[in-house]
Amino acid sequence: MEITKNPTIKGLLEKIKKYAPNADLDVIRLAYDFAAEAHQGQTRKSGEPYIIHPLSAAHYLADSKIDPTIIAATLLHDVPEDTTVTLEDIQKNFGSEIAGLVRGITKLGKLKYRGVERYIENLRKMFIAMAEDVRVMIMKFADRIHNLNTLEHLPPQKRYRIALESLEIYAPIANRLGMDDMKGELEDLSFQYVYPKEYQRVKAIRDEKLAGKESYFEKIIGKTKNQLQQAGVKTVNVYGRSKRLYSLYQKLIRKDNEITNVYDTFAIRIIVPTVADCYASLGILHTLWKPLKGRIKDYISQPKPNGYQSLHTTVFSEGGEIVEFQIRTQKMHDEAEYGVAAHWHYDEFGSRLPKREIKWAKELAEIQKDILNKLSDLEEMKVDFLQTRIFVFTPKGDVIDLPEGATAVDFAYHIHSDVGDKCTGVMINDKMGKLDSELKNGDVVEVITDKNRKGPSQDWLQFVKTHTAKTQIKSNIKEQNNSTISKLLKAMLPRK
Ligand code: MN
């Protein structure tokens, strides 16, 4: 999706109305007015009025048919950090849902890339914000995509860092979330700044490969539509797409830099109403054109790890030209393009992380492992920071992040020192657990406390993993001892 040129609030409202006819457009307009006033007088490095930035990010999301609540929050996303207007003001004017989203993105902060530790700390914040509400990441991606679009106005060093971060951190996360469109944007916009020479080279290769082929592909698309129609298969859409540059670059690396080994530089997509239509279309294509051996992929019965579903086939098309086809339903298509964001499309509106999707926490930990593995060759990095974090939930759905191996007692102390001191038992995923049970990603943990409990047990020090728990236990035991000592002393004193 291209960024909108000369974005306006009017245009934004029109876009939203098209896919979300029941949306409360007043809220969007109010959010815009509120942000425009708060940013009054501020300019971007490009010289444009600041409001163009949140407005552009909002347009990008509207183009992806994202839930209008997220769009309202995106309009407001830089207000608390950059103006005198506070989160409380936003809460008062827009309520807690929008304020919560703005708080989430504000917590992430601006990119402050000073030293590795700082950087890792930022990452940690990002994972927590994500675990709390995935919608914050959707806002962050739109924010970043607009920033990447205007990167030329920043000094080269800064450009490089922002692009590198987008390429190495944000794009893989978008990929994991199955948000193909945003992943592709993040990659291609960053590619030219991170690897400028390779970018030029790959672009030249693609342009050469596709030069003068337009009418040929038009013909194939026409013939495909025709044949499907004759066979009684309805199509929602048949269209061509050329491979994104960064994705082509990576494929070229895997294919010995030989463009003739890349079959999907240009591919034809067939969108049909039902799964049965997908298989029917595949059959029709194969009677029309001979498929290449080993190139038929059924990602419908066996989806990719990120949930991607489609049928792929590569055929010898007219004149022996090799063409890839990708066949899917509209639902599969939306999922592939917008991923997690598709779940927040207006008609399927859901608020917080739904309980049944708590497996998301496991997914999150995988993303984090991938990224930390990538970064682990940085020498200066502190082992502590590298410790894998797990994300567990309170019964209310709040996220607590802990190091791997942390126990129920660690969890209790992270809730509150009193909860730790008074804990006597624990329910893990609605089952009784032991206090020294190791917690796993996505566990829902409920601590049982007894207000008559004197305090922590010395034994707990044998199994707790976090610094917080250790220090609290030690200091409480010291206090207990002190008070025991003072009682003893009192007892020993002669009565008056
Ligand atoms: Mn921003």
mmCIF file of N, CA and C in Angstrom, residues 481-496:
data_model
loop_
_atom_site.group_PDB
_atom_site.id
_atom_site.type_symbol
_atom_site.label_atom_id
_atom_site.label_comp_id
_atom_site.label_asym_id
_atom_site.label_seq_id
_atom_site.Cartn_x
_atom_site.Cartn_y
_atom_site.Cartn_z
ATOM 1 N N ASN A 481 12.957 -11.795 61.669
ATOM 2 C CA ASN A 481 13.961 -12.125 62.679
ATOM 3 C C ASN A 481 14.103 -11.000 63.680
ATOM 4 N N ASN A 482 14.146 -9.791 63.126
ATOM 5 C CA ASN A 482 14.274 -8.644 64.009
ATOM 6 C C ASN A 482 13.154 -8.617 65.034
ATOM 7 N N SER A 483 11.922 -8.859 64.506
ATOM 8 C CA SER A 483 10.816 -8.754 65.450
ATOM 9 C C SER A 483 10.838 -9.931 66.425
ATOM 10 N N THR A 484 11.308 -11.086 65.953
ATOM 11 C CA THR A 484 11.458 -12.221 66.866
ATOM 12 C C THR A 484 12.486 -11.869 67.941
ATOM 13 N N ILE A 485 13.578 -11.287 67.484
ATOM 14 C CA ILE A 485 14.622 -10.905 68.432
ATOM 15 C C ILE A 485 14.085 -9.881 69.447
ATOM 16 N N SER A 486 13.340 -8.912 68.913
ATOM 17 C CA SER A 486 12.870 -7.893 69.853
ATOM 18 C C SER A 486 11.870 -8.464 70.863
ATOM 19 N N LYS A 487 11.064 -9.464 70.354
ATOM 20 C CA LYS A 487 10.145 -10.127 71.301
ATOM 21 C C LYS A 487 10.925 -10.867 72.380
ATOM 22 N N LEU A 488 11.944 -11.571 71.917
ATOM 23 C CA LEU A 488 12.781 -12.315 72.863
ATOM 24 C C LEU A 488 13.409 -11.373 73.887
ATOM 25 N N LEU A 489 13.929 -10.273 73.322
ATOM 26 C CA LEU A 489 14.580 -9.316 74.218
ATOM 27 C C LEU A 489 13.595 -8.796 75.265
ATOM 28 N N LYS A 490 12.377 -8.460 74.709
ATOM 29 C CA LYS A 490 11.346 -7.951 75.627
ATOM 30 C C LYS A 490 11.064 -8.968 76.733
ATOM 31 N N ALA A 491 10.924 -10.221 76.259
ATOM 32 C CA ALA A 491 10.586 -11.275 77.217
ATOM 33 C C ALA A 491 11.666 -11.439 78.288
ATOM 34 N N MET A 492 12.890 -11.165 77.821
ATOM 35 C CA MET A 492 13.982 -11.362 78.758
ATOM 36 C C MET A 492 14.133 -10.212 79.760
ATOM 37 N N LEU A 493 13.533 -9.085 79.352
ATOM 38 C CA LEU A 493 13.663 -7.936 80.241
ATOM 39 C C LEU A 493 12.856 -8.159 81.520
ATOM 40 N N PRO A 494 13.367 -7.772 82.604
ATOM 41 C CA PRO A 494 12.611 -7.937 83.841
ATOM 42 C C PRO A 494 11.324 -7.114 83.831
ATOM 43 N N ARG A 495 10.247 -7.701 84.256
ATOM 44 C CA ARG A 495 8.988 -6.950 84.301
ATOM 45 C C ARG A 495 9.032 -5.898 85.385
ATOM 46 N N LYS A 496 8.433 -4.786 85.009
ATOM 47 C CA LYS A 496 8.460 -3.726 86.015
ATOM 48 C C LYS A 496 7.335 -3.910 87.024
#
